[in-house]
Amino acid sequence: MWNTYLILVVLMLTLTLLPKIQNSHWIFRVPEFGKIQITYFIFITFIFGLFIDSSKILWYSQGLLVILFIHHGITLIKYTPIYPVKKYPRQSKSSQKIHFISANVYQFNTEYSRFIKIIERDNPEIFLTMESNGDWEKALRILEKNYPYQHKVTLENTYGMHFYSKFEIKEAKTHYFVADDIPSIEIHLTTKDGFSFVFFGVHPPPPSPTEEETSKERDGDLLSTAKRVTEIHKPVIVVGDFNNVAWSKSSILFRKTSHLIDPRIGRDFVSTFHAKYRLLRFPIDLMFHSEDIFIEKLTTLENFGSDHLPVYCEFFIDHHNDEQEKRIETATSEEKNEAEEMIQEGKEENGDRDAVVTED
């Protein structure tokens, strides 16, 4: 029992310390994703230690586990309803309620009808699909009657992206910030009651042993989006499969340099991946918004055959309520320089992706 306990303590300590090392290799970045699970395992290991014969070394290690638990808990509690964040009701001068669905559909998922039923049932004004290729584009044509405005980036490399809207698209751009096969979309919209806003869809590559060796392209792409957001003087939402978690250094840098708000704070983790394994589910489909946008609801919907759960959001726009400005954190000059360096590193990184990807 003692050896098992000691191995668990060392493992929990290692997984906690690895992300502190500022190295972009996936070995150092992947443990950031499992902070929720690591915290649970720290607690379980502590309980396990209570059943081991008492010794001086045991209580030192138990004390270490308490410190690790508090360390993770200080971060995670911000993403729960326990953390105090004021909620703002919709006023007469606000826009009508707007709904959107964002979903990484998984390119090789052929259960198109299950996703279409979700869209028809929840009837959002806008929705975004990621990993959508030519087959997905054909399958979704049935929805185009109700969604007459579209912006499509059809790719077969798992980085395709399709946007559908009931609102008129005033302007649409596809950015390739760090690589010519990783698109981000920028959509300027006007609601039926006359409110303008900009919707960004992002899907950078993840650092992992099976995909990109480092997080350089991911971080460079996200921080390039943040830089672009600061050039826009309209309400902004950035949505997508970030392949990142909200508490990572690059996500915090994204939030600070973009001057956007993380709606998960004071609300919920909204974990989306992996859809089939609840205990190994991470919140990597993120969203951020400007201070004029107020989130009423943010949740996941049911699995439709993808490896990601779709994200459902209800929000409104209010130009007359300035209270959310207090939630905006701004980057220091040092952080801005660091962001520029990460953008440049992302552009210089040569990602190993095929033009057409087949399922393993």
mmCIF file of C-alpha atoms in Angstrom:
data_model
loop_
_atom_site.group_PDB
_atom_site.id
_atom_site.type_symbol
_atom_site.label_atom_id
_atom_site.label_comp_id
_atom_site.label_asym_id
_atom_site.label_seq_id
_atom_site.Cartn_x
_atom_site.Cartn_y
_atom_site.Cartn_z
ATOM 1 C CA MET A 1 0.000 0.000 0.000
ATOM 2 C CA TRP A 2 2.792 2.400 0.897
ATOM 3 C CA ASN A 3 4.536 2.019 -2.482
ATOM 4 C CA THR A 4 1.285 2.551 -4.381
ATOM 5 C CA TYR A 5 0.520 5.615 -2.289
ATOM 6 C CA LEU A 6 4.014 7.041 -2.821
ATOM 7 C CA ILE A 7 3.788 6.523 -6.603
ATOM 8 C CA LEU A 8 0.463 8.391 -6.656
ATOM 9 C CA VAL A 9 1.881 11.289 -4.626
ATOM 10 C CA VAL A 10 4.885 11.621 -6.954
ATOM 11 C CA LEU A 11 2.607 11.402 -10.004
ATOM 12 C CA MET A 12 0.273 14.120 -8.688
ATOM 13 C CA LEU A 13 3.242 16.361 -7.881
ATOM 14 C CA THR A 14 4.767 15.784 -11.341
ATOM 15 C CA LEU A 15 1.516 16.518 -13.190
ATOM 16 C CA THR A 16 1.133 19.711 -11.161
ATOM 17 C CA LEU A 17 4.681 20.928 -11.800
ATOM 18 C CA LEU A 18 5.034 20.087 -15.503
ATOM 19 C CA PRO A 19 2.751 22.924 -16.738
ATOM 20 C CA LYS A 20 4.771 25.400 -14.644
ATOM 21 C CA ILE A 21 7.714 24.794 -16.959
ATOM 22 C CA GLN A 22 7.360 27.226 -19.849
ATOM 23 C CA ASN A 23 8.114 24.807 -22.642
ATOM 24 C CA SER A 24 5.772 24.404 -25.624
ATOM 25 C CA HIS A 25 6.304 20.629 -25.992
ATOM 26 C CA TRP A 26 3.120 18.622 -25.502
ATOM 27 C CA ILE A 27 4.578 16.796 -22.478
ATOM 28 C CA PHE A 28 4.474 20.086 -20.559
ATOM 29 C CA ARG A 29 1.179 21.363 -21.974
ATOM 30 C CA VAL A 30 -1.086 18.297 -21.867
ATOM 31 C CA PRO A 31 -1.276 18.122 -18.016
ATOM 32 C CA GLU A 32 -3.002 21.537 -18.083
ATOM 33 C CA PHE A 33 -6.045 19.848 -19.622
ATOM 34 C CA GLY A 34 -6.444 17.430 -16.725
ATOM 35 C CA LYS A 35 -6.486 19.899 -13.832
ATOM 36 C CA ILE A 36 -10.012 18.856 -12.796
ATOM 37 C CA GLN A 37 -9.172 15.143 -12.855
ATOM 38 C CA ILE A 38 -5.809 15.721 -11.143
ATOM 39 C CA THR A 39 -7.578 17.554 -8.311
ATOM 40 C CA TYR A 40 -9.978 14.637 -7.811
ATOM 41 C CA PHE A 41 -7.074 12.162 -7.778
ATOM 42 C CA ILE A 42 -5.209 14.286 -5.229
ATOM 43 C CA PHE A 43 -8.247 14.080 -2.945
ATOM 44 C CA ILE A 44 -8.595 10.303 -3.502
ATOM 45 C CA THR A 45 -4.876 9.804 -2.808
ATOM 46 C CA PHE A 46 -5.216 11.800 0.416
ATOM 47 C CA ILE A 47 -8.116 9.579 1.559
ATOM 48 C CA PHE A 48 -6.064 6.521 0.603
ATOM 49 C CA GLY A 49 -3.244 7.827 2.812
ATOM 50 C CA LEU A 50 -5.543 7.866 5.852
ATOM 51 C CA PHE A 51 -5.646 4.063 5.747
ATOM 52 C CA ILE A 52 -1.870 3.653 5.798
ATOM 53 C CA ASP A 53 -0.042 3.098 9.078
ATOM 54 C CA SER A 54 1.007 6.464 10.446
ATOM 55 C CA SER A 55 4.598 7.625 10.025
ATOM 56 C CA LYS A 56 6.411 10.956 9.937
ATOM 57 C CA ILE A 57 7.028 10.694 6.176
ATOM 58 C CA LEU A 58 3.333 9.893 5.594
ATOM 59 C CA TRP A 59 2.174 13.105 7.220
ATOM 60 C CA TYR A 60 4.664 15.129 5.214
ATOM 61 C CA SER A 61 3.251 13.634 2.020
ATOM 62 C CA GLN A 62 -0.320 14.147 3.241
ATOM 63 C CA GLY A 63 0.533 17.774 3.886
ATOM 64 C CA LEU A 64 1.928 18.038 0.355
ATOM 65 C CA LEU A 65 -1.334 16.669 -1.040
ATOM 66 C CA VAL A 66 -3.299 19.287 0.910
ATOM 67 C CA ILE A 67 -1.099 22.018 -0.586
ATOM 68 C CA LEU A 68 -1.575 20.609 -4.105
ATOM 69 C CA PHE A 69 -5.339 20.384 -3.582
ATOM 70 C CA ILE A 70 -5.515 24.019 -2.443
ATOM 71 C CA HIS A 71 -3.268 25.090 -5.320
ATOM 72 C CA HIS A 72 -5.582 23.550 -7.930
ATOM 73 C CA GLY A 73 -8.727 24.499 -6.031
ATOM 74 C CA ILE A 74 -7.872 28.212 -6.046
ATOM 75 C CA THR A 75 -7.932 28.106 -9.858
ATOM 76 C CA LEU A 76 -10.861 25.754 -10.361
ATOM 77 C CA ILE A 77 -13.267 27.387 -7.916
ATOM 78 C CA LYS A 78 -13.401 30.396 -10.253
ATOM 79 C CA TYR A 79 -15.151 28.178 -12.796
ATOM 80 C CA THR A 80 -17.997 27.180 -10.480
ATOM 81 C CA PRO A 81 -21.195 28.943 -9.331
ATOM 82 C CA ILE A 82 -19.550 29.333 -5.899
ATOM 83 C CA TYR A 83 -17.346 32.091 -7.275
ATOM 84 C CA PRO A 84 -19.255 35.395 -6.995
ATOM 85 C CA VAL A 85 -20.014 36.978 -10.376
ATOM 86 C CA LYS A 86 -22.957 39.305 -10.795
ATOM 87 C CA LYS A 87 -25.653 38.325 -13.273
ATOM 88 C CA TYR A 88 -27.249 41.041 -15.410
ATOM 89 C CA PRO A 89 -30.893 40.923 -16.555
ATOM 90 C CA ARG A 90 -31.875 42.012 -20.029
ATOM 91 C CA GLN A 91 -33.224 45.587 -20.174
ATOM 92 C CA SER A 92 -35.547 47.388 -22.584
ATOM 93 C CA LYS A 93 -32.589 48.958 -24.412
ATOM 94 C CA SER A 94 -30.862 45.591 -24.842
ATOM 95 C CA SER A 95 -31.000 43.489 -27.974
ATOM 96 C CA GLN A 96 -33.318 40.562 -28.281
ATOM 97 C CA LYS A 97 -31.945 37.292 -26.957
ATOM 98 C CA ILE A 98 -29.548 35.635 -29.416
ATOM 99 C CA HIS A 99 -28.794 31.912 -29.483
ATOM 100 C CA PHE A 100 -25.890 30.051 -31.041
ATOM 101 C CA ILE A 101 -24.565 26.513 -31.198
ATOM 102 C CA SER A 102 -20.895 25.702 -31.740
ATOM 103 C CA ALA A 103 -19.865 22.137 -32.488
ATOM 104 C CA ASN A 104 -16.780 20.220 -33.490
ATOM 105 C CA VAL A 105 -18.671 17.642 -35.528
ATOM 106 C CA TYR A 106 -15.693 15.241 -35.956
ATOM 107 C CA GLN A 107 -14.955 14.952 -39.666
ATOM 108 C CA PHE A 108 -15.469 11.161 -39.772
ATOM 109 C CA ASN A 109 -18.794 11.237 -37.927
ATOM 110 C CA THR A 110 -21.518 10.371 -40.434
ATOM 111 C CA GLU A 111 -24.488 10.773 -38.081
ATOM 112 C CA TYR A 112 -25.486 13.984 -39.811
ATOM 113 C CA SER A 113 -29.179 13.647 -38.991
ATOM 114 C CA ARG A 114 -28.539 13.675 -35.231
ATOM 115 C CA PHE A 115 -26.823 17.052 -35.477
ATOM 116 C CA ILE A 116 -29.459 18.412 -37.866
ATOM 117 C CA LYS A 117 -32.184 17.447 -35.367
ATOM 118 C CA ILE A 118 -30.391 19.432 -32.646
ATOM 119 C CA ILE A 119 -30.325 22.524 -34.868
ATOM 120 C CA GLU A 120 -33.980 22.106 -35.854
ATOM 121 C CA ARG A 121 -35.041 21.575 -32.235
ATOM 122 C CA ASP A 122 -33.098 24.431 -30.589
ATOM 123 C CA ASN A 123 -33.434 26.725 -33.606
ATOM 124 C CA PRO A 124 -30.440 29.015 -32.909
ATOM 125 C CA GLU A 125 -30.031 32.188 -34.934
ATOM 126 C CA ILE A 126 -26.443 31.186 -35.752
ATOM 127 C CA PHE A 127 -24.379 28.019 -35.584
ATOM 128 C CA LEU A 128 -20.778 27.054 -36.268
ATOM 129 C CA THR A 129 -19.352 23.677 -37.237
ATOM 130 C CA MET A 130 -15.694 22.672 -37.056
ATOM 131 C CA GLU A 131 -14.002 19.683 -38.733
ATOM 132 C CA SER A 132 -16.769 19.947 -41.316
ATOM 133 C CA ASN A 133 -15.666 18.758 -44.757
ATOM 134 C CA GLY A 134 -17.390 18.349 -48.118
ATOM 135 C CA ASP A 135 -19.629 15.539 -46.872
ATOM 136 C CA TRP A 136 -20.786 17.607 -43.919
ATOM 137 C CA GLU A 137 -21.410 20.602 -46.179
ATOM 138 C CA LYS A 138 -23.675 18.496 -48.399
ATOM 139 C CA ALA A 139 -25.533 17.063 -45.416
ATOM 140 C CA LEU A 140 -26.177 20.520 -43.940
ATOM 141 C CA ARG A 141 -27.666 21.936 -47.145
ATOM 142 C CA ILE A 142 -31.083 20.901 -45.870
ATOM 143 C CA LEU A 143 -30.763 23.698 -43.282
ATOM 144 C CA GLU A 144 -29.850 26.454 -45.714
ATOM 145 C CA LYS A 145 -33.478 27.429 -46.315
ATOM 146 C CA ASN A 146 -33.723 28.550 -42.676
ATOM 147 C CA TYR A 147 -30.136 29.834 -42.621
ATOM 148 C CA PRO A 148 -29.799 31.861 -45.827
ATOM 149 C CA TYR A 149 -26.478 33.443 -44.854
ATOM 150 C CA GLN A 150 -23.399 31.231 -44.797
ATOM 151 C CA HIS A 151 -19.634 31.348 -44.776
ATOM 152 C CA LYS A 152 -17.936 28.083 -45.702
ATOM 153 C CA VAL A 153 -14.337 26.960 -45.463
ATOM 154 C CA THR A 154 -14.473 23.386 -46.730
ATOM 155 C CA LEU A 155 -11.322 21.387 -45.975
ATOM 156 C CA GLU A 156 -10.540 17.679 -45.715
ATOM 157 C CA ASN A 157 -7.740 18.041 -43.135
ATOM 158 C CA THR A 158 -10.065 18.185 -40.044
ATOM 159 C CA TYR A 159 -9.831 21.998 -39.975
ATOM 160 C CA GLY A 160 -12.832 22.827 -42.159
ATOM 161 C CA MET A 161 -15.301 25.342 -40.754
ATOM 162 C CA HIS A 162 -18.876 26.276 -41.696
ATOM 163 C CA PHE A 163 -20.951 29.171 -40.382
ATOM 164 C CA TYR A 164 -24.742 29.501 -40.806
ATOM 165 C CA SER A 165 -26.880 32.477 -39.853
ATOM 166 C CA LYS A 166 -30.418 33.822 -39.929
ATOM 167 C CA PHE A 167 -28.894 37.278 -39.526
ATOM 168 C CA GLU A 168 -27.510 39.102 -42.511
ATOM 169 C CA ILE A 169 -23.757 38.762 -42.910
ATOM 170 C CA LYS A 170 -22.399 42.243 -43.594
ATOM 171 C CA GLU A 171 -18.793 41.106 -44.040
ATOM 172 C CA ALA A 172 -16.970 37.776 -43.820
ATOM 173 C CA LYS A 173 -13.257 37.059 -43.746
ATOM 174 C CA THR A 174 -11.184 33.906 -43.511
ATOM 175 C CA HIS A 175 -7.862 34.394 -41.769
ATOM 176 C CA TYR A 176 -4.875 32.075 -41.968
ATOM 177 C CA PHE A 177 -2.866 33.633 -39.167
ATOM 178 C CA VAL A 178 -0.080 31.079 -38.708
ATOM 179 C CA ALA A 179 -0.529 28.462 -41.459
ATOM 180 C CA ASP A 180 -2.293 28.226 -44.814
ATOM 181 C CA ASP A 181 -4.315 25.187 -43.723
ATOM 182 C CA ILE A 182 -5.627 26.462 -40.361
ATOM 183 C CA PRO A 183 -8.503 28.913 -40.911
ATOM 184 C CA SER A 184 -10.156 31.293 -38.489
ATOM 185 C CA ILE A 185 -13.300 33.117 -39.554
ATOM 186 C CA GLU A 186 -14.450 36.659 -38.810
ATOM 187 C CA ILE A 187 -18.148 37.346 -39.441
ATOM 188 C CA HIS A 188 -19.757 40.788 -39.105
ATOM 189 C CA LEU A 189 -23.480 40.476 -38.390
ATOM 190 C CA THR A 190 -26.483 42.684 -37.743
ATOM 191 C CA THR A 191 -29.427 41.393 -35.729
ATOM 192 C CA LYS A 192 -33.022 41.953 -36.832
ATOM 193 C CA ASP A 193 -33.406 44.627 -34.151
ATOM 194 C CA GLY A 194 -30.374 46.522 -35.440
ATOM 195 C CA PHE A 195 -27.489 45.450 -33.177
ATOM 196 C CA SER A 196 -24.134 44.805 -34.845
ATOM 197 C CA PHE A 197 -21.560 42.335 -33.544
ATOM 198 C CA VAL A 198 -18.640 40.244 -34.774
ATOM 199 C CA PHE A 199 -18.400 36.464 -34.449
ATOM 200 C CA PHE A 200 -15.000 34.770 -34.605
ATOM 201 C CA GLY A 201 -14.690 31.029 -35.107
ATOM 202 C CA VAL A 202 -11.350 29.415 -34.231
ATOM 203 C CA HIS A 203 -9.908 25.902 -34.285
ATOM 204 C CA PRO A 204 -6.132 25.763 -33.821
ATOM 205 C CA PRO A 205 -4.239 22.445 -33.691
ATOM 206 C CA PRO A 206 -3.655 20.782 -30.304
ATOM 207 C CA PRO A 207 -0.302 19.864 -28.761
ATOM 208 C CA SER A 208 -0.388 16.085 -28.443
ATOM 209 C CA PRO A 209 1.685 12.979 -29.199
ATOM 210 C CA THR A 210 -0.569 12.212 -32.198
ATOM 211 C CA GLU A 211 -0.874 15.710 -33.704
ATOM 212 C CA GLU A 212 1.391 18.730 -33.124
ATOM 213 C CA GLU A 213 4.540 18.212 -31.059
ATOM 214 C CA THR A 214 4.310 21.694 -29.560
ATOM 215 C CA SER A 215 1.656 24.285 -28.729
ATOM 216 C CA LYS A 216 3.364 26.971 -30.852
ATOM 217 C CA GLU A 217 0.854 27.001 -33.714
ATOM 218 C CA ARG A 218 -2.104 26.822 -31.345
ATOM 219 C CA ASP A 219 -0.877 29.690 -29.199
ATOM 220 C CA GLY A 220 0.229 31.776 -32.180
ATOM 221 C CA ASP A 221 -3.144 31.350 -33.885
ATOM 222 C CA LEU A 222 -5.139 32.248 -30.770
ATOM 223 C CA LEU A 223 -3.011 35.282 -29.940
ATOM 224 C CA SER A 224 -3.221 36.463 -33.555
ATOM 225 C CA THR A 225 -7.005 36.338 -33.169
ATOM 226 C CA ALA A 226 -6.706 38.336 -29.938
ATOM 227 C CA LYS A 227 -4.628 40.941 -31.743
ATOM 228 C CA ARG A 228 -7.227 41.203 -34.511
ATOM 229 C CA VAL A 229 -10.051 41.561 -31.946
ATOM 230 C CA THR A 230 -8.455 44.703 -30.508
ATOM 231 C CA GLU A 231 -8.720 46.349 -33.940
ATOM 232 C CA ILE A 232 -12.520 45.951 -33.970
ATOM 233 C CA HIS A 233 -14.776 48.478 -32.266
ATOM 234 C CA LYS A 234 -17.927 46.389 -32.056
ATOM 235 C CA PRO A 235 -19.200 43.750 -29.629
ATOM 236 C CA VAL A 236 -17.170 40.585 -30.239
ATOM 237 C CA ILE A 237 -17.567 36.879 -29.491
ATOM 238 C CA VAL A 238 -14.747 34.399 -30.076
ATOM 239 C CA VAL A 239 -15.945 30.797 -30.166
ATOM 240 C CA GLY A 240 -14.503 27.433 -31.087
ATOM 241 C CA ASP A 241 -12.471 24.380 -30.299
ATOM 242 C CA PHE A 242 -9.514 26.178 -28.742
ATOM 243 C CA ASN A 243 -7.724 22.888 -27.981
ATOM 244 C CA ASN A 244 -6.844 24.712 -24.791
ATOM 245 C CA VAL A 245 -8.248 25.221 -21.308
ATOM 246 C CA ALA A 246 -9.276 28.558 -19.842
ATOM 247 C CA TRP A 247 -6.700 28.468 -17.019
ATOM 248 C CA SER A 248 -3.633 27.844 -19.192
ATOM 249 C CA LYS A 249 -1.077 30.621 -19.554
ATOM 250 C CA SER A 250 -1.823 31.116 -23.256
ATOM 251 C CA SER A 251 -5.591 31.337 -22.628
ATOM 252 C CA ILE A 252 -5.068 33.923 -19.907
ATOM 253 C CA LEU A 253 -2.742 35.816 -22.241
ATOM 254 C CA PHE A 254 -5.421 35.597 -24.950
ATOM 255 C CA ARG A 255 -8.018 37.017 -22.559
ATOM 256 C CA LYS A 256 -5.792 39.868 -21.418
ATOM 257 C CA THR A 257 -4.499 40.894 -24.847
ATOM 258 C CA SER A 258 -7.962 40.728 -26.451
ATOM 259 C CA HIS A 259 -9.688 42.582 -23.559
ATOM 260 C CA LEU A 260 -12.383 39.916 -23.558
ATOM 261 C CA ILE A 261 -14.278 38.186 -20.740
ATOM 262 C CA ASP A 262 -14.390 34.470 -19.936
ATOM 263 C CA PRO A 263 -18.076 33.616 -19.265
ATOM 264 C CA ARG A 264 -17.152 30.333 -17.575
ATOM 265 C CA ILE A 265 -15.898 32.265 -14.549
ATOM 266 C CA GLY A 266 -18.617 32.110 -11.903
ATOM 267 C CA ARG A 267 -20.668 29.724 -14.018
ATOM 268 C CA ASP A 268 -19.366 26.243 -14.907
ATOM 269 C CA PHE A 269 -16.529 24.321 -16.558
ATOM 270 C CA VAL A 270 -18.749 23.425 -19.564
ATOM 271 C CA SER A 271 -16.570 20.423 -20.398
ATOM 272 C CA THR A 272 -16.932 19.150 -23.957
ATOM 273 C CA PHE A 273 -14.212 16.603 -24.838
ATOM 274 C CA HIS A 274 -14.246 13.594 -24.814
ATOM 275 C CA ALA A 275 -17.996 13.237 -25.358
ATOM 276 C CA LYS A 276 -17.991 9.489 -24.672
ATOM 277 C CA TYR A 277 -15.977 9.505 -21.432
ATOM 278 C CA ARG A 278 -17.476 11.659 -18.684
ATOM 279 C CA LEU A 279 -14.601 11.123 -16.248
ATOM 280 C CA LEU A 280 -12.042 12.128 -18.893
ATOM 281 C CA ARG A 281 -13.855 15.191 -20.165
ATOM 282 C CA PHE A 282 -12.052 18.523 -20.554
ATOM 283 C CA PRO A 283 -13.384 22.057 -21.205
ATOM 284 C CA ILE A 284 -11.559 22.826 -24.468
ATOM 285 C CA ASP A 285 -14.396 24.323 -26.546
ATOM 286 C CA LEU A 286 -14.167 27.848 -25.210
ATOM 287 C CA MET A 287 -15.691 31.247 -25.811
ATOM 288 C CA PHE A 288 -14.815 34.808 -24.846
ATOM 289 C CA HIS A 289 -16.804 38.000 -25.293
ATOM 290 C CA SER A 290 -16.538 41.776 -25.036
ATOM 291 C CA GLU A 291 -18.107 43.835 -22.256
ATOM 292 C CA ASP A 292 -21.222 44.777 -24.291
ATOM 293 C CA ILE A 293 -22.248 41.123 -24.553
ATOM 294 C CA PHE A 294 -24.053 39.513 -21.620
ATOM 295 C CA ILE A 295 -24.325 35.733 -21.312
ATOM 296 C CA GLU A 296 -27.597 34.347 -19.977
ATOM 297 C CA LYS A 297 -26.940 30.661 -20.546
ATOM 298 C CA LEU A 298 -23.899 28.576 -21.460
ATOM 299 C CA THR A 299 -24.103 24.807 -21.479
ATOM 300 C CA THR A 300 -23.425 21.650 -23.445
ATOM 301 C CA LEU A 301 -25.972 19.688 -25.453
ATOM 302 C CA GLU A 302 -26.266 15.950 -26.011
ATOM 303 C CA ASN A 303 -23.773 13.841 -27.911
ATOM 304 C CA PHE A 304 -24.574 13.396 -31.614
ATOM 305 C CA GLY A 305 -21.769 10.964 -32.522
ATOM 306 C CA SER A 306 -18.847 13.398 -32.368
ATOM 307 C CA ASP A 307 -15.986 13.246 -29.883
ATOM 308 C CA HIS A 308 -17.024 16.755 -28.735
ATOM 309 C CA LEU A 309 -20.276 17.852 -27.141
ATOM 310 C CA PRO A 310 -21.862 20.901 -28.796
ATOM 311 C CA VAL A 311 -21.921 24.199 -26.898
ATOM 312 C CA TYR A 312 -25.175 26.130 -26.594
ATOM 313 C CA CYS A 313 -25.252 29.808 -25.632
ATOM 314 C CA GLU A 314 -27.887 32.492 -25.070
ATOM 315 C CA PHE A 315 -26.758 36.120 -24.918
ATOM 316 C CA PHE A 316 -27.853 39.684 -25.503
ATOM 317 C CA ILE A 317 -26.105 42.933 -26.408
ATOM 318 C CA ASP A 318 -26.399 46.012 -24.182
ATOM 319 C CA HIS A 319 -24.428 49.179 -24.950
ATOM 320 C CA HIS A 320 -25.822 51.009 -21.908
ATOM 321 C CA ASN A 321 -24.516 48.720 -19.158
ATOM 322 C CA ASP A 322 -20.851 49.379 -18.379
ATOM 323 C CA GLU A 323 -20.569 47.173 -15.292
ATOM 324 C CA GLN A 324 -18.833 44.290 -17.055
ATOM 325 C CA GLU A 325 -15.872 46.528 -17.848
ATOM 326 C CA LYS A 326 -14.644 45.765 -14.322
ATOM 327 C CA ARG A 327 -14.145 42.130 -15.368
ATOM 328 C CA ILE A 328 -11.661 42.991 -18.101
ATOM 329 C CA GLU A 329 -7.999 42.366 -17.350
ATOM 330 C CA THR A 330 -5.395 44.046 -19.543
ATOM 331 C CA ALA A 331 -1.976 42.737 -20.490
ATOM 332 C CA THR A 332 1.193 44.380 -19.243
ATOM 333 C CA SER A 333 3.806 45.561 -21.730
ATOM 334 C CA GLU A 334 5.818 42.449 -20.876
ATOM 335 C CA GLU A 335 2.826 40.208 -21.602
ATOM 336 C CA LYS A 336 2.176 42.019 -24.892
ATOM 337 C CA ASN A 337 5.775 41.401 -25.942
ATOM 338 C CA GLU A 338 5.443 37.757 -24.946
ATOM 339 C CA ALA A 339 2.284 37.472 -27.048
ATOM 340 C CA GLU A 340 4.090 38.916 -30.078
ATOM 341 C CA GLU A 341 6.898 36.404 -29.627
ATOM 342 C CA MET A 342 4.398 33.537 -29.444
ATOM 343 C CA ILE A 343 2.680 34.754 -32.618
ATOM 344 C CA GLN A 344 6.013 34.796 -34.445
ATOM 345 C CA GLU A 345 6.915 31.334 -33.155
ATOM 346 C CA GLY A 346 3.559 30.041 -34.372
ATOM 347 C CA LYS A 347 4.174 31.404 -37.863
ATOM 348 C CA GLU A 348 7.651 29.854 -37.985
ATOM 349 C CA GLU A 349 6.471 26.428 -36.793
ATOM 350 C CA ASN A 350 6.021 23.940 -39.621
ATOM 351 C CA GLY A 351 3.001 21.849 -38.696
ATOM 352 C CA ASP A 352 2.839 18.293 -40.006
ATOM 353 C CA ARG A 353 -0.642 18.050 -41.508
ATOM 354 C CA ASP A 354 -1.888 16.373 -44.669
ATOM 355 C CA ALA A 355 -4.215 18.095 -47.129
ATOM 356 C CA VAL A 356 -6.591 15.145 -46.770
ATOM 357 C CA VAL A 357 -6.824 13.171 -43.543
ATOM 358 C CA THR A 358 -8.213 9.658 -43.245
ATOM 359 C CA GLU A 359 -9.554 8.065 -40.091
ATOM 360 C CA ASP A 360 -7.078 5.735 -38.373
#
